Amino acid sequence: MVDRPRKPSALATTPGLPPQPQVAFSADNSSVTATLPTGESVSVLLYGATVVSWKDKKGEEKLWLSEAARLDGSRPVRGGIPLVFPVFGTAPDHAQTKALPQHGFARSSRWEFLGKSTSESTPTPTTPAFAATATSAAGAVAAAAADMSVKLDFGLSSSGLSEDARAKWPYAFNAIYSVTLNTDSLTTNLVVTNDDDKSWECQVLMHTYLRVDDITTTTISGLQNATYTDKTTSPISSSTQSSPLLTISSETDRVYTPAGDSPASVPIVVSSDNKPKFTILRDNLSNVVVWNPWVEKAQGMADFEPKDGYKQMLCVEPGAVGTWQVLEPGDAFEGAQTIVLGGKTE
């Protein structure tokens, strides 16, 4: 590259405006990372639109990612937040999805990065942030930066699928997946539209691998009185969660439907040593899958490393998988999760 002796200098930061979120591609254009001015970050692999990292302002990772996870597009990622669509697991008796591989094709297709958008909540004379910093313009700028968020949008359509995927699921669709990073939360939102001239059915799930300190001191609340199917039994059994707290002490693979008239409105809280670590809020996702492979299952998975990694991970997966979502031509399905750090829900 020719060095221009009179090239323009970098623009200085505009006085009075807070620093802006930064978005950057990896050197090989395989992933995109967004970083807030306060230090929080999220990284999304274009392969599968898989969130592979979410860090707080201290740089502490909130998601579990296998050390043997393939990030080169050769197979679905073990860890992070893989996206399940249009089928959860396998469905050999479902005509439209029976030919698809486990968890469908969304997590194994390359998505297009559609762009980013940012927002901020500017302190006003009626807000505590303004009152605390009213004597300092720099403080007001810092407060505005702390309230900033960044949203990354990704797209996938039927025309972007592999020939194999289109042959196995020959329906026209368009999907927009948004990942929004806030200072204390991460939101993933999927909108799927039926662009076909006939109806089709689907299931959706966000396969979230949370990083926990110690699975033996981890509890899950918000599932009391929820019905669930236990996929570790043969045949698969159904039951109801009687205890207010769910603990993990063996292989766990359950599909819960939280109780209540609006099951998707029930917060799910993951705690460590009785202290809330994550609060999962759901929108139009009425099921919650709880999964941990434990000792034997972890040993049998080639891409699960370290083998005792089950001690530091817990999958809590919001989804719409209890029934099939029927989309008529032109219809859209939208579902989202927000993972809030700690017990804060507002």
Short mmCIF file of C-alpha atoms in Angstrom, two decimals:
data_model
loop_
_atom_site.label_atom_id
_atom_site.label_comp_id
_atom_site.label_asym_id
_atom_site.label_seq_id
_atom_site.Cartn_x
_atom_site.Cartn_y
_atom_site.Cartn_z
CA MET A 1 0.00 0.00 0.00
CA VAL A 2 1.36 3.45 -0.95
CA ASP A 3 1.86 5.75 2.01
CA ARG A 4 0.18 9.08 1.31
CA PRO A 5 2.17 11.87 2.98
CA ARG A 6 -0.84 14.19 2.97
CA LYS A 7 -3.52 11.64 3.82
CA PRO A 8 -6.31 13.05 6.02
CA SER A 9 -5.98 12.52 9.73
CA ALA A 10 -8.55 10.57 11.71
CA LEU A 11 -11.56 12.54 12.80
CA ALA A 12 -11.56 13.54 16.45
CA THR A 13 -14.44 12.45 18.63
CA THR A 14 -17.23 14.99 18.51
CA PRO A 15 -17.28 16.88 21.82
CA GLY A 16 -20.32 16.12 23.95
CA LEU A 17 -21.21 12.87 22.18
CA PRO A 18 -20.64 9.51 23.88
CA PRO A 19 -18.34 6.93 22.32
CA GLN A 20 -20.12 4.68 19.83
CA PRO A 21 -20.36 0.88 19.73
CA GLN A 22 -17.74 -0.69 17.49
CA VAL A 23 -18.52 -3.45 15.01
CA ALA A 24 -15.73 -5.39 13.32
CA PHE A 25 -15.37 -8.44 11.09
CA SER A 26 -12.81 -11.15 11.71
CA ALA A 27 -9.83 -11.29 9.35
CA ASP A 28 -11.44 -14.12 7.37
CA ASN A 29 -14.91 -12.51 7.37
CA SER A 30 -16.35 -15.52 9.18
CA SER A 31 -17.67 -13.63 12.21
CA VAL A 32 -18.70 -10.20 13.40
CA THR A 33 -18.05 -8.72 16.85
CA ALA A 34 -19.83 -5.78 18.46
CA THR A 35 -18.32 -3.98 21.45
CA LEU A 36 -20.01 -1.35 23.60
CA PRO A 37 -18.07 1.70 24.84
CA THR A 38 -18.38 0.26 28.35
CA GLY A 39 -16.56 -2.95 27.33
CA GLU A 40 -19.32 -5.53 26.82
CA SER A 41 -19.05 -7.57 23.63
CA VAL A 42 -20.79 -10.21 21.54
CA SER A 43 -19.41 -12.28 18.66
CA VAL A 44 -21.56 -14.00 16.06
CA LEU A 45 -20.34 -16.57 13.56
CA LEU A 46 -21.93 -16.16 10.13
CA TYR A 47 -22.04 -19.94 9.93
CA GLY A 48 -25.37 -20.64 11.58
CA ALA A 49 -25.62 -17.04 12.86
CA THR A 50 -24.28 -18.69 16.01
CA VAL A 51 -23.46 -16.46 18.96
CA VAL A 52 -20.10 -17.82 20.09
CA SER A 53 -19.18 -15.27 22.76
CA TRP A 54 -20.87 -12.83 25.14
CA LYS A 55 -18.68 -10.97 27.60
CA ASP A 56 -19.50 -8.45 30.30
CA LYS A 57 -17.56 -5.21 30.83
CA LYS A 58 -14.94 -7.09 32.86
CA GLY A 59 -14.30 -9.43 29.94
CA GLU A 60 -15.90 -12.40 31.71
CA GLU A 61 -17.46 -14.91 29.31
CA LYS A 62 -21.14 -15.70 29.90
CA LEU A 63 -21.56 -18.51 27.36
CA TRP A 64 -19.97 -21.94 27.32
CA LEU A 65 -18.13 -22.96 24.16
CA SER A 66 -16.52 -26.35 23.73
CA GLU A 67 -12.76 -26.26 23.23
CA ALA A 68 -13.32 -28.71 20.38
CA ALA A 69 -16.09 -26.71 18.72
CA ARG A 70 -15.72 -26.42 14.95
CA LEU A 71 -15.86 -22.78 13.89
CA ASP A 72 -14.91 -23.39 10.26
CA GLY A 73 -18.37 -24.29 9.00
CA SER A 74 -17.65 -27.99 8.80
CA ARG A 75 -20.27 -28.88 11.41
CA PRO A 76 -22.69 -27.16 13.82
CA VAL A 77 -21.04 -25.38 16.73
CA ARG A 78 -20.97 -27.09 20.12
CA GLY A 79 -21.69 -24.22 22.49
CA GLY A 80 -22.70 -20.57 22.36
CA ILE A 81 -26.24 -20.09 21.02
CA PRO A 82 -26.94 -22.30 17.98
CA LEU A 83 -30.26 -21.57 16.27
CA VAL A 84 -32.67 -24.47 15.77
CA PHE A 85 -35.06 -24.25 12.76
CA PRO A 86 -37.23 -25.67 11.22
CA VAL A 87 -37.22 -28.83 13.38
CA PHE A 88 -36.18 -29.59 16.95
CA GLY A 89 -34.24 -32.83 17.16
CA THR A 90 -35.50 -35.17 14.45
CA ALA A 91 -39.09 -35.81 13.40
CA PRO A 92 -39.25 -39.06 11.41
CA ASP A 93 -43.07 -39.03 11.53
CA HIS A 94 -43.46 -35.44 10.34
CA ALA A 95 -43.84 -35.37 6.56
CA GLN A 96 -42.35 -31.92 5.94
CA THR A 97 -39.21 -32.25 8.09
CA LYS A 98 -38.52 -35.98 8.34
CA ALA A 99 -35.61 -35.81 5.86
CA LEU A 100 -33.81 -33.00 7.70
CA PRO A 101 -30.78 -33.56 9.92
CA GLN A 102 -30.89 -33.06 13.68
CA HIS A 103 -32.12 -29.55 14.60
CA GLY A 104 -32.65 -28.58 10.96
CA PHE A 105 -30.48 -26.41 8.70
CA ALA A 106 -30.42 -22.92 10.28
CA ARG A 107 -27.41 -23.73 12.49
CA SER A 108 -25.48 -25.17 9.54
CA SER A 109 -26.21 -22.53 6.88
CA ARG A 110 -24.19 -19.39 6.23
CA TRP A 111 -26.21 -16.30 7.09
CA GLU A 112 -25.79 -12.86 5.57
CA PHE A 113 -24.87 -9.94 7.81
CA LEU A 114 -27.49 -7.28 7.15
CA GLY A 115 -26.07 -4.48 9.25
CA LYS A 116 -26.11 -2.91 12.68
CA SER A 117 -28.14 -0.30 14.52
CA THR A 118 -27.54 1.44 17.81
CA SER A 119 -29.66 3.13 20.41
CA GLU A 120 -29.08 5.02 23.61
CA SER A 121 -31.11 6.36 26.47
CA THR A 122 -30.03 9.97 27.00
CA PRO A 123 -30.29 11.23 30.61
CA THR A 124 -32.99 13.88 31.13
CA PRO A 125 -33.71 16.24 34.04
CA THR A 126 -36.18 13.69 35.42
CA THR A 127 -33.86 10.67 35.39
CA PRO A 128 -31.51 9.56 38.18
CA ALA A 129 -28.66 9.40 35.67
CA PHE A 130 -29.08 13.08 34.93
CA ALA A 131 -29.32 14.04 38.59
CA ALA A 132 -26.18 12.09 39.43
CA THR A 133 -24.17 13.72 36.67
CA ALA A 134 -25.80 17.12 36.25
CA THR A 135 -22.67 18.91 37.41
CA SER A 136 -20.46 17.09 34.95
CA ALA A 137 -20.86 17.09 31.17
CA ALA A 138 -18.34 14.27 31.00
CA GLY A 139 -20.43 12.30 33.49
CA ALA A 140 -23.54 12.81 31.40
CA VAL A 141 -21.71 11.52 28.35
CA ALA A 142 -20.54 8.49 30.30
CA ALA A 143 -24.08 7.79 31.50
CA ALA A 144 -25.41 7.95 27.94
CA ALA A 145 -22.70 5.55 26.79
CA ALA A 146 -23.61 3.14 29.58
CA ASP A 147 -27.23 3.02 28.36
CA MET A 148 -26.26 2.34 24.76
CA SER A 149 -27.05 -0.87 22.90
CA VAL A 150 -26.13 -2.35 19.54
CA LYS A 151 -28.20 -4.67 17.35
CA LEU A 152 -26.76 -6.96 14.69
CA ASP A 153 -29.12 -8.31 12.01
CA PHE A 154 -28.60 -11.50 10.00
CA GLY A 155 -30.63 -12.94 7.14
CA LEU A 156 -31.28 -16.34 5.61
CA SER A 157 -33.74 -17.28 2.88
CA SER A 158 -34.63 -20.39 0.94
CA SER A 159 -32.54 -19.15 -1.98
CA GLY A 160 -29.47 -19.10 0.25
CA LEU A 161 -29.73 -22.73 1.33
CA SER A 162 -27.55 -25.51 0.02
CA GLU A 163 -28.99 -27.69 -2.73
CA ASP A 164 -29.24 -30.55 -0.24
CA ALA A 165 -31.22 -28.47 2.27
CA ARG A 166 -33.57 -27.15 -0.44
CA ALA A 167 -34.19 -30.68 -1.66
CA LYS A 168 -35.05 -31.88 1.84
CA TRP A 169 -37.18 -28.83 2.72
CA PRO A 170 -38.50 -27.27 -0.53
CA TYR A 171 -40.39 -24.35 0.96
CA ALA A 172 -39.87 -20.63 0.39
CA PHE A 173 -39.08 -18.60 3.50
CA ASN A 174 -37.24 -15.56 4.75
CA ALA A 175 -35.66 -15.29 8.20
CA ILE A 176 -34.26 -12.30 10.06
CA TYR A 177 -32.24 -13.00 13.21
CA SER A 178 -31.31 -10.09 15.46
CA VAL A 179 -28.74 -10.13 18.26
CA THR A 180 -28.94 -7.13 20.59
CA LEU A 181 -26.24 -6.38 23.15
CA ASN A 182 -26.98 -4.19 26.16
CA THR A 183 -24.76 -3.45 29.12
CA ASP A 184 -26.55 -6.02 31.27
CA SER A 185 -28.37 -8.29 28.80
CA LEU A 186 -28.35 -10.10 25.48
CA THR A 187 -31.45 -10.51 23.28
CA THR A 188 -31.83 -12.89 20.36
CA ASN A 189 -34.91 -12.48 18.16
CA LEU A 190 -36.01 -14.54 15.17
CA VAL A 191 -38.67 -13.58 12.62
CA VAL A 192 -39.54 -16.21 10.00
CA THR A 193 -41.91 -15.46 7.12
CA ASN A 194 -43.61 -17.95 4.83
CA ASP A 195 -42.89 -16.75 1.27
CA ASP A 196 -44.38 -19.86 -0.29
CA ASP A 197 -47.78 -20.31 -1.94
CA LYS A 198 -48.62 -23.14 0.45
CA SER A 199 -48.52 -23.54 4.22
CA TRP A 200 -45.71 -25.23 6.09
CA GLU A 201 -44.92 -26.14 9.70
CA CYS A 202 -41.86 -25.45 11.80
CA GLN A 203 -40.30 -25.48 15.24
CA VAL A 204 -37.90 -22.87 16.65
CA LEU A 205 -35.44 -23.02 19.53
CA MET A 206 -32.47 -21.00 20.81
CA HIS A 207 -30.01 -23.62 22.06
CA THR A 208 -28.31 -21.45 24.70
CA TYR A 209 -25.24 -22.83 26.51
CA LEU A 210 -24.83 -20.79 29.70
CA ARG A 211 -21.52 -20.78 31.56
CA VAL A 212 -22.00 -21.58 35.24
CA ASP A 213 -19.51 -21.68 38.10
CA ASP A 214 -20.35 -25.16 39.35
CA ILE A 215 -23.25 -27.28 38.13
CA THR A 216 -23.57 -28.91 41.56
CA THR A 217 -24.41 -25.54 43.17
CA THR A 218 -26.59 -24.31 40.29
CA THR A 219 -30.37 -24.14 40.58
CA ILE A 220 -33.15 -23.20 38.16
CA SER A 221 -36.38 -21.55 39.29
CA GLY A 222 -39.52 -20.61 37.38
CA LEU A 223 -40.40 -24.18 36.40
CA GLN A 224 -42.53 -25.22 39.38
CA ASN A 225 -45.79 -26.89 38.30
CA ALA A 226 -44.52 -27.00 34.71
CA THR A 227 -45.22 -30.14 32.75
CA TYR A 228 -42.25 -31.72 31.01
CA THR A 229 -41.15 -34.64 28.90
CA ASP A 230 -38.02 -36.45 29.98
CA LYS A 231 -36.00 -37.53 26.95
CA THR A 232 -33.50 -39.55 29.02
CA THR A 233 -36.08 -42.26 29.75
CA SER A 234 -37.14 -45.05 27.42
CA PRO A 235 -39.86 -44.68 26.50
CA ILE A 236 -39.93 -40.90 26.91
CA SER A 237 -41.93 -40.07 30.02
CA SER A 238 -44.06 -37.10 31.06
CA SER A 239 -44.23 -35.53 34.48
CA THR A 240 -44.74 -32.28 36.41
CA GLN A 241 -42.06 -30.28 38.20
CA SER A 242 -43.11 -30.26 41.85
CA SER A 243 -40.10 -28.58 43.43
CA PRO A 244 -39.63 -24.79 43.16
CA LEU A 245 -35.95 -25.39 42.35
CA LEU A 246 -34.51 -27.72 39.73
CA THR A 247 -31.02 -29.06 40.42
CA ILE A 248 -28.80 -31.06 38.08
CA SER A 249 -27.13 -34.23 39.41
CA SER A 250 -27.25 -36.54 36.36
CA GLU A 251 -27.86 -36.44 32.62
CA THR A 252 -30.76 -34.06 32.06
CA ASP A 253 -32.77 -33.56 28.86
CA ARG A 254 -36.22 -32.16 29.53
CA VAL A 255 -38.71 -30.16 27.49
CA TYR A 256 -40.71 -27.96 29.88
CA THR A 257 -43.93 -26.04 29.36
CA PRO A 258 -44.08 -23.55 32.24
CA ALA A 259 -47.44 -23.30 33.99
CA GLY A 260 -49.92 -20.43 33.70
CA ASP A 261 -52.16 -18.84 31.12
CA SER A 262 -49.13 -17.18 29.49
CA PRO A 263 -46.26 -19.65 29.99
CA ALA A 264 -43.86 -17.56 27.92
CA SER A 265 -44.14 -14.74 30.46
CA VAL A 266 -42.66 -16.75 33.33
CA PRO A 267 -39.02 -15.69 34.01
CA ILE A 268 -36.53 -18.54 34.35
CA VAL A 269 -33.78 -17.77 36.87
CA VAL A 270 -30.45 -19.62 36.96
CA SER A 271 -28.70 -19.16 40.30
CA SER A 272 -25.28 -20.06 41.63
CA ASP A 273 -24.92 -20.58 45.39
CA ASN A 274 -28.41 -19.05 45.80
CA LYS A 275 -27.41 -15.88 43.94
CA PRO A 276 -29.18 -15.10 40.64
CA LYS A 277 -26.73 -15.40 37.76
CA PHE A 278 -29.04 -15.23 34.73
CA THR A 279 -32.71 -14.36 34.26
CA ILE A 280 -34.19 -15.62 30.99
CA LEU A 281 -37.21 -13.75 29.65
CA ARG A 282 -39.15 -15.17 26.70
CA ASP A 283 -41.44 -13.72 24.08
CA ASN A 284 -43.75 -16.12 22.22
CA LEU A 285 -41.54 -19.08 23.13
CA SER A 286 -43.67 -21.25 25.39
CA ASN A 287 -41.20 -24.10 25.99
CA VAL A 288 -37.90 -24.35 27.85
CA VAL A 289 -35.44 -27.17 27.24
CA VAL A 290 -33.00 -27.91 30.07
CA TRP A 291 -30.00 -30.00 29.05
CA ASN A 292 -26.75 -31.19 30.59
CA PRO A 293 -24.96 -34.27 29.20
CA TRP A 294 -23.28 -35.22 32.50
CA VAL A 295 -20.40 -37.71 32.59
CA GLU A 296 -21.20 -40.53 30.18
CA LYS A 297 -22.85 -38.48 27.43
CA ALA A 298 -20.02 -35.91 27.49
CA GLN A 299 -17.47 -38.68 27.08
CA GLY A 300 -19.27 -39.90 23.98
CA MET A 301 -19.32 -36.57 22.13
CA ALA A 302 -16.17 -35.96 20.07
CA ASP A 303 -16.68 -32.19 19.98
CA PHE A 304 -17.32 -31.81 23.72
CA GLU A 305 -14.14 -30.63 25.43
CA PRO A 306 -12.99 -30.72 28.11
CA LYS A 307 -14.82 -33.89 28.99
CA ASP A 308 -15.61 -32.53 32.43
CA GLY A 309 -16.91 -29.31 30.87
CA TYR A 310 -20.44 -30.35 31.85
CA LYS A 311 -19.55 -29.01 35.31
CA GLN A 312 -19.37 -25.44 33.95
CA MET A 313 -22.28 -25.46 31.49
CA LEU A 314 -26.03 -25.60 31.49
CA CYS A 315 -28.32 -25.35 28.49
CA VAL A 316 -31.51 -23.41 29.14
CA GLU A 317 -33.17 -23.20 25.73
CA PRO A 318 -36.31 -21.13 25.04
CA GLY A 319 -38.28 -22.47 22.11
CA ALA A 320 -41.57 -23.23 20.43
CA VAL A 321 -41.20 -26.99 20.12
CA GLY A 322 -44.13 -28.48 22.04
CA THR A 323 -46.31 -28.25 18.94
CA TRP A 324 -45.77 -27.34 15.30
CA GLN A 325 -46.10 -23.71 14.30
CA VAL A 326 -48.30 -23.57 11.19
CA LEU A 327 -47.51 -20.69 8.83
CA GLU A 328 -49.91 -19.95 6.02
CA PRO A 329 -48.61 -18.10 2.93
CA GLY A 330 -47.53 -14.63 4.01
CA ASP A 331 -47.67 -15.44 7.74
CA ALA A 332 -44.73 -14.80 10.05
CA PHE A 333 -43.60 -16.32 13.33
CA GLU A 334 -41.58 -14.25 15.80
CA GLY A 335 -39.92 -15.43 19.01
CA ALA A 336 -37.26 -13.96 21.25
CA GLN A 337 -35.28 -14.45 24.43
CA THR A 338 -33.55 -11.90 26.63
CA ILE A 339 -30.88 -13.11 29.03
CA VAL A 340 -30.39 -10.61 31.84
CA LEU A 341 -27.32 -10.78 34.05
CA GLY A 342 -28.30 -11.45 37.65
CA GLY A 343 -31.86 -11.15 38.86
CA LYS A 344 -32.69 -7.80 37.28
CA THR A 345 -35.70 -7.94 34.92
CA GLU A 346 -36.38 -4.26 34.23
#
